[in-house]
């Protein structure tokens, strides 16, 4: 690859060149990352050490929190450090590693959200067959398939980026390494590669999003015949899933479904799926979920362990 790559590092321009704005962002993003760590670890530990781990919905939620934690950790710590750094640089190898790991854990999250939607579909539309269909073995297979799908997706993005010739300049107008900003730096025609990126990220995200919306539409149609109590419980659970799906997919589709180009708004929209979604997911899944709140109380509040 040495004959194709003439640069050894990239400069990340980040959000702003103004020190006062960078100081404010450092404070806010540090608090956000702390909230991400505490919230997702709390969900993971509370589920793992309670009977909820034996229920498929919470089994997937535990892995969703793990993927959230890993996903944001590929980007956010570097972002926070760079906000105080004079030179916001990342090595070529570090850039490619960040691109691969970010898309790997992001892909896993997409497929786990799909698995969670399937779990809710089976639970509500085929309740008599739920325990057979959503067996523990099948849940493990679905998580393994999510990891495999995430790997294939990220490997595709990685291959597209690593075989591009970079001759300079080396300034990335973003706060992390991603395919579209890298395409701008390549000293070759990237129009065909841009289409492959749309197929790998944009269309995959769009198809998954449409499938998720259809599944929740079928669920809404099914619960019409339920009693008011059961309908409220089903809708309460599904509303949390829909909120997380929209929060994650809407900004992702804005960036990856269009032709290969970058916009100034991309950095703001990227915050939704790299920081805000991983931070809000634990709140969304626990505030309206009585079982999760009880599990947290029993594990962390002494009076509720009895």
PDB file of C-alpha atoms in Angstrom:
ATOM      1  CA  UNK A   1       0.000   0.000   0.000  1.00  0.00           C
ATOM      2  CA  UNK A   2       3.013   2.333   0.287  1.00  0.00           C
ATOM      3  CA  UNK A   3       2.843   3.294  -3.425  1.00  0.00           C
ATOM      4  CA  UNK A   4      -0.780   4.397  -3.020  1.00  0.00           C
ATOM      5  CA  UNK A   5      -0.506   6.352   0.227  1.00  0.00           C
ATOM      6  CA  UNK A   6       1.679   9.455   0.356  1.00  0.00           C
ATOM      7  CA  UNK A   7       0.458  10.718   3.727  1.00  0.00           C
ATOM      8  CA  UNK A   8       0.995   9.199   7.154  1.00  0.00           C
ATOM      9  CA  UNK A   9      -1.602  11.129   9.172  1.00  0.00           C
ATOM     10  CA  UNK A  10      -4.844  13.049   8.840  1.00  0.00           C
ATOM     11  CA  UNK A  11      -5.871  16.302  10.516  1.00  0.00           C
ATOM     12  CA  UNK A  12      -9.379  16.272  12.012  1.00  0.00           C
ATOM     13  CA  UNK A  13     -10.929  19.747  11.805  1.00  0.00           C
ATOM     14  CA  UNK A  14     -13.602  18.892  14.391  1.00  0.00           C
ATOM     15  CA  UNK A  15     -16.492  21.250  15.168  1.00  0.00           C
ATOM     16  CA  UNK A  16     -14.859  24.627  15.520  1.00  0.00           C
ATOM     17  CA  UNK A  17     -11.514  26.387  15.591  1.00  0.00           C
ATOM     18  CA  UNK A  18     -12.655  28.772  18.350  1.00  0.00           C
ATOM     19  CA  UNK A  19     -11.200  27.889  21.742  1.00  0.00           C
ATOM     20  CA  UNK A  20     -14.231  28.993  23.771  1.00  0.00           C
ATOM     21  CA  UNK A  21     -16.544  26.765  21.722  1.00  0.00           C
ATOM     22  CA  UNK A  22     -14.106  23.860  22.004  1.00  0.00           C
ATOM     23  CA  UNK A  23     -13.968  24.320  25.799  1.00  0.00           C
ATOM     24  CA  UNK A  24     -17.775  24.246  25.994  1.00  0.00           C
ATOM     25  CA  UNK A  25     -17.937  21.148  23.764  1.00  0.00           C
ATOM     26  CA  UNK A  26     -15.282  19.461  25.900  1.00  0.00           C
ATOM     27  CA  UNK A  27     -17.407  19.961  29.013  1.00  0.00           C
ATOM     28  CA  UNK A  28     -20.670  18.849  27.351  1.00  0.00           C
ATOM     29  CA  UNK A  29     -19.245  15.805  25.572  1.00  0.00           C
ATOM     30  CA  UNK A  30     -17.365  14.699  28.685  1.00  0.00           C
ATOM     31  CA  UNK A  31     -20.660  14.715  30.603  1.00  0.00           C
ATOM     32  CA  UNK A  32     -22.371  12.877  27.735  1.00  0.00           C
ATOM     33  CA  UNK A  33     -19.687  10.180  27.629  1.00  0.00           C
ATOM     34  CA  UNK A  34     -19.865   9.758  31.407  1.00  0.00           C
ATOM     35  CA  UNK A  35     -23.652   9.383  31.121  1.00  0.00           C
ATOM     36  CA  UNK A  36     -23.170   6.815  28.327  1.00  0.00           C
ATOM     37  CA  UNK A  37     -20.773   4.772  30.464  1.00  0.00           C
ATOM     38  CA  UNK A  38     -22.947   4.876  33.588  1.00  0.00           C
ATOM     39  CA  UNK A  39     -26.279   4.339  31.812  1.00  0.00           C
ATOM     40  CA  UNK A  40     -25.259   1.437  29.588  1.00  0.00           C
ATOM     41  CA  UNK A  41     -23.194  -0.299  32.278  1.00  0.00           C
ATOM     42  CA  UNK A  42     -26.148   0.051  34.656  1.00  0.00           C
ATOM     43  CA  UNK A  43     -28.466  -1.600  32.127  1.00  0.00           C
ATOM     44  CA  UNK A  44     -25.979  -4.398  31.361  1.00  0.00           C
ATOM     45  CA  UNK A  45     -25.232  -5.221  35.001  1.00  0.00           C
ATOM     46  CA  UNK A  46     -28.870  -4.948  36.122  1.00  0.00           C
ATOM     47  CA  UNK A  47     -30.028  -7.345  33.407  1.00  0.00           C
ATOM     48  CA  UNK A  48     -27.112  -9.777  33.720  1.00  0.00           C
ATOM     49  CA  UNK A  49     -27.581 -10.244  37.474  1.00  0.00           C
ATOM     50  CA  UNK A  50     -31.366 -10.519  37.439  1.00  0.00           C
ATOM     51  CA  UNK A  51     -33.903 -13.015  36.059  1.00  0.00           C
ATOM     52  CA  UNK A  52     -34.518 -10.616  33.161  1.00  0.00           C
ATOM     53  CA  UNK A  53     -31.491 -12.057  31.362  1.00  0.00           C
ATOM     54  CA  UNK A  54     -33.600 -15.147  30.602  1.00  0.00           C
ATOM     55  CA  UNK A  55     -36.146 -13.076  28.663  1.00  0.00           C
ATOM     56  CA  UNK A  56     -35.181 -12.537  24.989  1.00  0.00           C
ATOM     57  CA  UNK A  57     -36.145  -8.854  24.971  1.00  0.00           C
ATOM     58  CA  UNK A  58     -33.778  -8.034  27.826  1.00  0.00           C
ATOM     59  CA  UNK A  59     -31.145 -10.427  26.512  1.00  0.00           C
ATOM     60  CA  UNK A  60     -31.033  -8.316  23.319  1.00  0.00           C
ATOM     61  CA  UNK A  61     -31.209  -5.083  25.314  1.00  0.00           C
ATOM     62  CA  UNK A  62     -28.093  -6.134  27.226  1.00  0.00           C
ATOM     63  CA  UNK A  63     -26.212  -6.645  23.962  1.00  0.00           C
ATOM     64  CA  UNK A  64     -27.604  -3.386  22.576  1.00  0.00           C
ATOM     65  CA  UNK A  65     -26.125  -1.528  25.552  1.00  0.00           C
ATOM     66  CA  UNK A  66     -22.809  -3.311  25.012  1.00  0.00           C
ATOM     67  CA  UNK A  67     -22.751  -2.371  21.316  1.00  0.00           C
ATOM     68  CA  UNK A  68     -23.727   1.224  22.213  1.00  0.00           C
ATOM     69  CA  UNK A  69     -20.847   1.404  24.663  1.00  0.00           C
ATOM     70  CA  UNK A  70     -18.315  -0.001  22.199  1.00  0.00           C
ATOM     71  CA  UNK A  71     -19.677   2.040  19.300  1.00  0.00           C
ATOM     72  CA  UNK A  72     -19.438   5.428  20.976  1.00  0.00           C
ATOM     73  CA  UNK A  73     -16.036   4.537  22.480  1.00  0.00           C
ATOM     74  CA  UNK A  74     -14.551   4.306  18.985  1.00  0.00           C
ATOM     75  CA  UNK A  75     -15.276   8.009  18.461  1.00  0.00           C
ATOM     76  CA  UNK A  76     -16.093   9.976  21.617  1.00  0.00           C
ATOM     77  CA  UNK A  77     -12.846   9.642  23.672  1.00  0.00           C
ATOM     78  CA  UNK A  78     -10.790  10.790  20.669  1.00  0.00           C
ATOM     79  CA  UNK A  79     -13.216  13.676  20.110  1.00  0.00           C
ATOM     80  CA  UNK A  80     -12.935  14.796  23.751  1.00  0.00           C
ATOM     81  CA  UNK A  81      -9.124  14.634  23.727  1.00  0.00           C
ATOM     82  CA  UNK A  82      -8.909  16.567  20.447  1.00  0.00           C
ATOM     83  CA  UNK A  83     -11.049  19.395  21.828  1.00  0.00           C
ATOM     84  CA  UNK A  84      -8.131  20.332  24.109  1.00  0.00           C
ATOM     85  CA  UNK A  85      -5.346  19.435  21.679  1.00  0.00           C
ATOM     86  CA  UNK A  86      -3.447  21.999  19.642  1.00  0.00           C
ATOM     87  CA  UNK A  87      -3.009  19.561  16.770  1.00  0.00           C
ATOM     88  CA  UNK A  88      -5.970  17.286  16.101  1.00  0.00           C
ATOM     89  CA  UNK A  89      -4.219  14.522  14.189  1.00  0.00           C
ATOM     90  CA  UNK A  90      -4.794  10.811  13.684  1.00  0.00           C
ATOM     91  CA  UNK A  91      -2.401   8.401  12.021  1.00  0.00           C
ATOM     92  CA  UNK A  92      -3.320   6.682   8.767  1.00  0.00           C
ATOM     93  CA  UNK A  93      -3.504   3.302  10.540  1.00  0.00           C
ATOM     94  CA  UNK A  94      -5.479   4.832  13.400  1.00  0.00           C
ATOM     95  CA  UNK A  95      -7.924   6.398  10.938  1.00  0.00           C
ATOM     96  CA  UNK A  96      -8.559   3.110   9.148  1.00  0.00           C
ATOM     97  CA  UNK A  97      -8.902   1.281  12.466  1.00  0.00           C
ATOM     98  CA  UNK A  98     -11.437   3.833  13.688  1.00  0.00           C
ATOM     99  CA  UNK A  99     -13.425   3.541  10.448  1.00  0.00           C
ATOM    100  CA  UNK A 100     -13.520  -0.271  10.694  1.00  0.00           C
ATOM    101  CA  UNK A 101     -14.434  -0.497  14.392  1.00  0.00           C
ATOM    102  CA  UNK A 102     -17.044   2.259  14.177  1.00  0.00           C
ATOM    103  CA  UNK A 103     -18.881   0.578  11.305  1.00  0.00           C
ATOM    104  CA  UNK A 104     -18.426  -2.837  12.929  1.00  0.00           C
ATOM    105  CA  UNK A 105     -20.171  -1.900  16.172  1.00  0.00           C
ATOM    106  CA  UNK A 106     -22.646   0.334  14.319  1.00  0.00           C
ATOM    107  CA  UNK A 107     -23.563  -2.593  12.066  1.00  0.00           C
ATOM    108  CA  UNK A 108     -24.018  -4.847  15.098  1.00  0.00           C
ATOM    109  CA  UNK A 109     -26.371  -2.273  16.625  1.00  0.00           C
ATOM    110  CA  UNK A 110     -28.454  -2.106  13.442  1.00  0.00           C
ATOM    111  CA  UNK A 111     -28.904  -5.881  13.361  1.00  0.00           C
ATOM    112  CA  UNK A 112     -29.594  -6.160  17.109  1.00  0.00           C
ATOM    113  CA  UNK A 113     -32.344  -3.537  16.752  1.00  0.00           C
ATOM    114  CA  UNK A 114     -33.751  -5.722  13.981  1.00  0.00           C
ATOM    115  CA  UNK A 115     -33.595  -8.740  16.287  1.00  0.00           C
ATOM    116  CA  UNK A 116     -35.412  -6.809  19.004  1.00  0.00           C
ATOM    117  CA  UNK A 117     -38.146  -5.860  16.543  1.00  0.00           C
ATOM    118  CA  UNK A 118     -38.518  -9.511  15.523  1.00  0.00           C
ATOM    119  CA  UNK A 119     -38.746 -10.496  19.192  1.00  0.00           C
ATOM    120  CA  UNK A 120     -41.592  -8.017  19.766  1.00  0.00           C
ATOM    121  CA  UNK A 121     -43.329  -9.202  16.587  1.00  0.00           C
ATOM    122  CA  UNK A 122     -43.271 -12.827  17.730  1.00  0.00           C
ATOM    123  CA  UNK A 123     -44.280 -11.924  21.302  1.00  0.00           C
ATOM    124  CA  UNK A 124     -47.325  -9.924  20.176  1.00  0.00           C
ATOM    125  CA  UNK A 125     -48.372 -11.590  16.924  1.00  0.00           C
ATOM    126  CA  UNK A 126     -47.512 -15.224  17.774  1.00  0.00           C
ATOM    127  CA  UNK A 127     -47.666 -15.391  21.583  1.00  0.00           C
ATOM    128  CA  UNK A 128     -48.471 -19.130  21.758  1.00  0.00           C
ATOM    129  CA  UNK A 129     -45.285 -20.007  19.870  1.00  0.00           C
ATOM    130  CA  UNK A 130     -43.075 -17.359  21.489  1.00  0.00           C
ATOM    131  CA  UNK A 131     -41.060 -19.610  23.808  1.00  0.00           C
ATOM    132  CA  UNK A 132     -40.385 -22.073  20.995  1.00  0.00           C
ATOM    133  CA  UNK A 133     -39.443 -19.512  18.361  1.00  0.00           C
ATOM    134  CA  UNK A 134     -37.380 -17.265  20.657  1.00  0.00           C
ATOM    135  CA  UNK A 135     -35.423 -20.024  22.389  1.00  0.00           C
ATOM    136  CA  UNK A 136     -32.136 -19.191  24.075  1.00  0.00           C
ATOM    137  CA  UNK A 137     -30.225 -20.992  21.323  1.00  0.00           C
ATOM    138  CA  UNK A 138     -31.948 -18.907  18.639  1.00  0.00           C
ATOM    139  CA  UNK A 139     -31.197 -15.716  20.577  1.00  0.00           C
ATOM    140  CA  UNK A 140     -27.499 -16.602  20.648  1.00  0.00           C
ATOM    141  CA  UNK A 141     -27.602 -17.366  16.929  1.00  0.00           C
ATOM    142  CA  UNK A 142     -29.213 -13.975  16.236  1.00  0.00           C
ATOM    143  CA  UNK A 143     -26.528 -12.155  18.226  1.00  0.00           C
ATOM    144  CA  UNK A 144     -23.792 -14.099  16.413  1.00  0.00           C
ATOM    145  CA  UNK A 145     -25.449 -13.257  13.086  1.00  0.00           C
ATOM    146  CA  UNK A 146     -25.522  -9.596  14.113  1.00  0.00           C
ATOM    147  CA  UNK A 147     -21.776  -9.697  14.756  1.00  0.00           C
ATOM    148  CA  UNK A 148     -21.171 -11.415  11.409  1.00  0.00           C
ATOM    149  CA  UNK A 149     -23.339  -8.869   9.620  1.00  0.00           C
ATOM    150  CA  UNK A 150     -21.527  -6.003  11.338  1.00  0.00           C
ATOM    151  CA  UNK A 151     -18.174  -7.470  10.303  1.00  0.00           C
ATOM    152  CA  UNK A 152     -19.186  -7.875   6.647  1.00  0.00           C
ATOM    153  CA  UNK A 153     -20.534  -4.322   6.541  1.00  0.00           C
ATOM    154  CA  UNK A 154     -17.462  -2.765   8.164  1.00  0.00           C
ATOM    155  CA  UNK A 155     -15.062  -4.874   6.106  1.00  0.00           C
ATOM    156  CA  UNK A 156     -16.733  -3.566   2.953  1.00  0.00           C
ATOM    157  CA  UNK A 157     -16.295   0.050   4.098  1.00  0.00           C
ATOM    158  CA  UNK A 158     -12.714  -0.647   5.181  1.00  0.00           C
ATOM    159  CA  UNK A 159     -11.747  -2.162   1.813  1.00  0.00           C
ATOM    160  CA  UNK A 160     -13.258   0.782  -0.078  1.00  0.00           C
ATOM    161  CA  UNK A 161     -11.253   3.247   2.019  1.00  0.00           C
ATOM    162  CA  UNK A 162      -7.926   1.462   2.325  1.00  0.00           C
ATOM    163  CA  UNK A 163      -7.422   0.970  -1.415  1.00  0.00           C
ATOM    164  CA  UNK A 164      -7.925   4.641  -2.232  1.00  0.00           C
ATOM    165  CA  UNK A 165      -4.809   6.683  -3.111  1.00  0.00           C
ATOM    166  CA  UNK A 166      -4.312   9.622  -0.719  1.00  0.00           C
ATOM    167  CA  UNK A 167      -1.901  12.219  -2.076  1.00  0.00           C
ATOM    168  CA  UNK A 168      -2.919  15.234  -0.017  1.00  0.00           C
ATOM    169  CA  UNK A 169      -4.362  17.410   1.363  1.00  0.00           C
ATOM    170  CA  UNK A 170      -4.871  15.494   4.589  1.00  0.00           C
ATOM    171  CA  UNK A 171      -7.458  17.667   6.386  1.00  0.00           C
ATOM    172  CA  UNK A 172     -10.704  15.812   7.232  1.00  0.00           C
ATOM    173  CA  UNK A 173     -13.655  18.137   7.803  1.00  0.00           C
ATOM    174  CA  UNK A 174     -15.139  15.951  10.522  1.00  0.00           C
ATOM    175  CA  UNK A 175     -14.450  14.799  14.089  1.00  0.00           C
ATOM    176  CA  UNK A 176     -13.818  11.153  13.124  1.00  0.00           C
ATOM    177  CA  UNK A 177     -12.705   9.126  10.123  1.00  0.00           C
ATOM    178  CA  UNK A 178     -15.525   8.055   7.844  1.00  0.00           C
ATOM    179  CA  UNK A 179     -15.793   7.025   4.220  1.00  0.00           C
ATOM    180  CA  UNK A 180     -17.395  10.137   2.718  1.00  0.00           C
ATOM    181  CA  UNK A 181     -14.848  12.614   4.176  1.00  0.00           C
ATOM    182  CA  UNK A 182     -12.046  10.290   3.023  1.00  0.00           C
ATOM    183  CA  UNK A 183     -13.458  10.160  -0.502  1.00  0.00           C
ATOM    184  CA  UNK A 184     -12.915  13.941  -0.731  1.00  0.00           C
ATOM    185  CA  UNK A 185      -9.196  13.442  -0.029  1.00  0.00           C
ATOM    186  CA  UNK A 186      -8.620  10.670  -2.576  1.00  0.00           C
ATOM    187  CA  UNK A 187      -6.660  11.713  -5.664  1.00  0.00           C
ATOM    188  CA  UNK A 188      -8.780   9.654  -8.053  1.00  0.00           C
ATOM    189  CA  UNK A 189     -12.318   9.500  -9.397  1.00  0.00           C
ATOM    190  CA  UNK A 190     -14.496   8.223  -6.538  1.00  0.00           C
ATOM    191  CA  UNK A 191     -17.930   8.368  -8.200  1.00  0.00           C
ATOM    192  CA  UNK A 192     -18.245   4.572  -8.543  1.00  0.00           C
ATOM    193  CA  UNK A 193     -16.889   4.008  -5.034  1.00  0.00           C
ATOM    194  CA  UNK A 194     -19.474   6.480  -3.761  1.00  0.00           C
ATOM    195  CA  UNK A 195     -22.221   4.310  -5.229  1.00  0.00           C
ATOM    196  CA  UNK A 196     -20.773   1.286  -3.438  1.00  0.00           C
ATOM    197  CA  UNK A 197     -20.831   3.226  -0.154  1.00  0.00           C
ATOM    198  CA  UNK A 198     -24.498   4.084  -0.741  1.00  0.00           C
ATOM    199  CA  UNK A 199     -25.230   0.411  -1.425  1.00  0.00           C
ATOM    200  CA  UNK A 200     -23.308  -0.781   1.644  1.00  0.00           C
ATOM    201  CA  UNK A 201     -24.449   1.830   4.169  1.00  0.00           C
ATOM    202  CA  UNK A 202     -27.350   3.816   2.740  1.00  0.00           C
ATOM    203  CA  UNK A 203     -29.419   1.052   1.181  1.00  0.00           C
ATOM    204  CA  UNK A 204     -28.669  -1.371   4.021  1.00  0.00           C
ATOM    205  CA  UNK A 205     -29.864   1.218   6.524  1.00  0.00           C
ATOM    206  CA  UNK A 206     -32.906   2.138   4.425  1.00  0.00           C
ATOM    207  CA  UNK A 207     -34.013  -1.467   3.887  1.00  0.00           C
ATOM    208  CA  UNK A 208     -33.548  -2.250   7.588  1.00  0.00           C
ATOM    209  CA  UNK A 209     -35.452   0.889   8.592  1.00  0.00           C
ATOM    210  CA  UNK A 210     -38.370   0.060   6.261  1.00  0.00           C
ATOM    211  CA  UNK A 211     -38.487  -3.548   7.526  1.00  0.00           C
ATOM    212  CA  UNK A 212     -38.550  -2.278  11.111  1.00  0.00           C
ATOM    213  CA  UNK A 213     -41.372   0.168  10.366  1.00  0.00           C
ATOM    214  CA  UNK A 214     -43.384  -2.555   8.604  1.00  0.00           C
ATOM    215  CA  UNK A 215     -42.925  -4.929  11.550  1.00  0.00           C
ATOM    216  CA  UNK A 216     -44.145  -2.296  13.997  1.00  0.00           C
ATOM    217  CA  UNK A 217     -47.041  -1.515  11.645  1.00  0.00           C
ATOM    218  CA  UNK A 218     -48.057  -5.194  11.757  1.00  0.00           C
ATOM    219  CA  UNK A 219     -47.786  -5.096  15.551  1.00  0.00           C
ATOM    220  CA  UNK A 220     -50.041  -2.020  15.746  1.00  0.00           C
ATOM    221  CA  UNK A 221     -52.579  -3.730  13.523  1.00  0.00           C
ATOM    222  CA  UNK A 222     -52.498  -6.873  15.672  1.00  0.00           C
ATOM    223  CA  UNK A 223     -52.962  -5.142  19.043  1.00  0.00           C
ATOM    224  CA  UNK A 224     -56.248  -3.557  17.933  1.00  0.00           C
ATOM    225  CA  UNK A 225     -58.092  -6.678  19.104  1.00  0.00           C
ATOM    226  CA  UNK A 226     -56.317  -6.768  22.498  1.00  0.00           C
ATOM    227  CA  UNK A 227     -57.850  -5.635  25.753  1.00  0.00           C
ATOM    228  CA  UNK A 228     -57.043  -2.075  26.843  1.00  0.00           C
ATOM    229  CA  UNK A 229     -54.540  -3.276  29.471  1.00  0.00           C
ATOM    230  CA  UNK A 230     -52.635  -5.609  27.141  1.00  0.00           C
ATOM    231  CA  UNK A 231     -52.786  -3.063  24.316  1.00  0.00           C
ATOM    232  CA  UNK A 232     -51.273  -0.390  26.561  1.00  0.00           C
ATOM    233  CA  UNK A 233     -48.458  -2.700  27.693  1.00  0.00           C
ATOM    234  CA  UNK A 234     -47.640  -3.751  24.109  1.00  0.00           C
ATOM    235  CA  UNK A 235     -47.698  -0.172  22.813  1.00  0.00           C
ATOM    236  CA  UNK A 236     -45.583   1.050  25.730  1.00  0.00           C
ATOM    237  CA  UNK A 237     -42.870  -1.500  24.947  1.00  0.00           C
ATOM    238  CA  UNK A 238     -42.989  -0.883  21.196  1.00  0.00           C
ATOM    239  CA  UNK A 239     -42.943   2.916  21.571  1.00  0.00           C
ATOM    240  CA  UNK A 240     -39.541   2.637  23.272  1.00  0.00           C
ATOM    241  CA  UNK A 241     -38.222   0.545  20.378  1.00  0.00           C
ATOM    242  CA  UNK A 242     -39.636   2.925  17.753  1.00  0.00           C
ATOM    243  CA  UNK A 243     -38.117   5.947  19.505  1.00  0.00           C
ATOM    244  CA  UNK A 244     -34.667   4.330  19.548  1.00  0.00           C
ATOM    245  CA  UNK A 245     -34.970   3.216  15.910  1.00  0.00           C
ATOM    246  CA  UNK A 246     -35.946   6.691  14.665  1.00  0.00           C
ATOM    247  CA  UNK A 247     -33.293   8.406  16.784  1.00  0.00           C
ATOM    248  CA  UNK A 248     -30.602   6.133  15.335  1.00  0.00           C
ATOM    249  CA  UNK A 249     -31.723   5.676  11.728  1.00  0.00           C
ATOM    250  CA  UNK A 250     -33.030   9.141  10.758  1.00  0.00           C
ATOM    251  CA  UNK A 251     -29.668  10.985  10.933  1.00  0.00           C
ATOM    252  CA  UNK A 252     -27.824   7.916   9.635  1.00  0.00           C
ATOM    253  CA  UNK A 253     -30.000   7.819   6.506  1.00  0.00           C
ATOM    254  CA  UNK A 254     -29.579  11.582   6.005  1.00  0.00           C
ATOM    255  CA  UNK A 255     -25.825  11.074   5.698  1.00  0.00           C
ATOM    256  CA  UNK A 256     -25.496   7.760   3.861  1.00  0.00           C
ATOM    257  CA  UNK A 257     -28.488   7.550   1.504  1.00  0.00           C
ATOM    258  CA  UNK A 258     -27.541  10.566  -0.636  1.00  0.00           C
ATOM    259  CA  UNK A 259     -24.770  10.817  -3.284  1.00  0.00           C
ATOM    260  CA  UNK A 260     -21.208  10.712  -1.970  1.00  0.00           C
ATOM    261  CA  UNK A 261     -20.608  14.210  -0.684  1.00  0.00           C
ATOM    262  CA  UNK A 262     -20.190  15.882   2.682  1.00  0.00           C
ATOM    263  CA  UNK A 263     -22.247  18.755   4.084  1.00  0.00           C
ATOM    264  CA  UNK A 264     -21.526  21.066   7.044  1.00  0.00           C
ATOM    265  CA  UNK A 265     -24.587  19.599   8.787  1.00  0.00           C
ATOM    266  CA  UNK A 266     -23.127  16.082   8.715  1.00  0.00           C
ATOM    267  CA  UNK A 267     -21.125  16.630  11.898  1.00  0.00           C
ATOM    268  CA  UNK A 268     -24.245  17.691  13.799  1.00  0.00           C
ATOM    269  CA  UNK A 269     -26.329  14.779  12.489  1.00  0.00           C
ATOM    270  CA  UNK A 270     -23.497  12.347  13.277  1.00  0.00           C
ATOM    271  CA  UNK A 271     -23.748  13.406  16.928  1.00  0.00           C
ATOM    272  CA  UNK A 272     -27.191  11.786  17.085  1.00  0.00           C
ATOM    273  CA  UNK A 273     -26.011   8.248  16.348  1.00  0.00           C
ATOM    274  CA  UNK A 274     -22.505   8.470  17.832  1.00  0.00           C
ATOM    275  CA  UNK A 275     -23.301  10.206  21.150  1.00  0.00           C
ATOM    276  CA  UNK A 276     -26.947  11.140  21.723  1.00  0.00           C
ATOM    277  CA  UNK A 277     -28.531   7.774  20.850  1.00  0.00           C
ATOM    278  CA  UNK A 278     -26.128   5.723  23.050  1.00  0.00           C
ATOM    279  CA  UNK A 279     -26.729   8.226  25.866  1.00  0.00           C
ATOM    280  CA  UNK A 280     -30.537   8.261  25.606  1.00  0.00           C
ATOM    281  CA  UNK A 281     -31.137   4.546  24.935  1.00  0.00           C
ATOM    282  CA  UNK A 282     -30.775   3.496  28.612  1.00  0.00           C
ATOM    283  CA  UNK A 283     -33.232   6.234  29.636  1.00  0.00           C
ATOM    284  CA  UNK A 284     -35.732   5.334  26.914  1.00  0.00           C
ATOM    285  CA  UNK A 285     -35.699   1.649  27.828  1.00  0.00           C
ATOM    286  CA  UNK A 286     -35.869   2.122  31.613  1.00  0.00           C
ATOM    287  CA  UNK A 287     -38.065   5.147  32.361  1.00  0.00           C
ATOM    288  CA  UNK A 288     -41.246   3.527  30.982  1.00  0.00           C
ATOM    289  CA  UNK A 289     -40.298  -0.062  31.768  1.00  0.00           C
ATOM    290  CA  UNK A 290     -41.444  -1.287  35.181  1.00  0.00           C
ATOM    291  CA  UNK A 291     -39.463  -4.542  34.993  1.00  0.00           C
ATOM    292  CA  UNK A 292     -36.196  -2.694  34.284  1.00  0.00           C
ATOM    293  CA  UNK A 293     -36.814  -0.195  37.065  1.00  0.00           C
ATOM    294  CA  UNK A 294     -37.550  -3.006  39.527  1.00  0.00           C
ATOM    295  CA  UNK A 295     -34.430  -4.902  38.453  1.00  0.00           C
ATOM    296  CA  UNK A 296     -32.289  -1.802  39.004  1.00  0.00           C
ATOM    297  CA  UNK A 297     -33.842  -1.193  42.430  1.00  0.00           C
ATOM    298  CA  UNK A 298     -33.381  -4.802  43.551  1.00  0.00           C
ATOM    299  CA  UNK A 299     -29.732  -4.788  42.516  1.00  0.00           C
ATOM    300  CA  UNK A 300     -28.670  -1.333  43.681  1.00  0.00           C
ATOM    301  CA  UNK A 301     -31.108  -0.388  46.476  1.00  0.00           C
ATOM    302  CA  UNK A 302     -30.670  -2.595  49.599  1.00  0.00           C
ATOM    303  CA  UNK A 303     -34.310  -2.251  50.733  1.00  0.00           C
ATOM    304  CA  UNK A 304     -35.570  -3.774  47.480  1.00  0.00           C
ATOM    305  CA  UNK A 305     -33.444  -6.919  47.593  1.00  0.00           C
ATOM    306  CA  UNK A 306     -35.706  -8.608  50.079  1.00  0.00           C
TER     307      UNK A 306
END
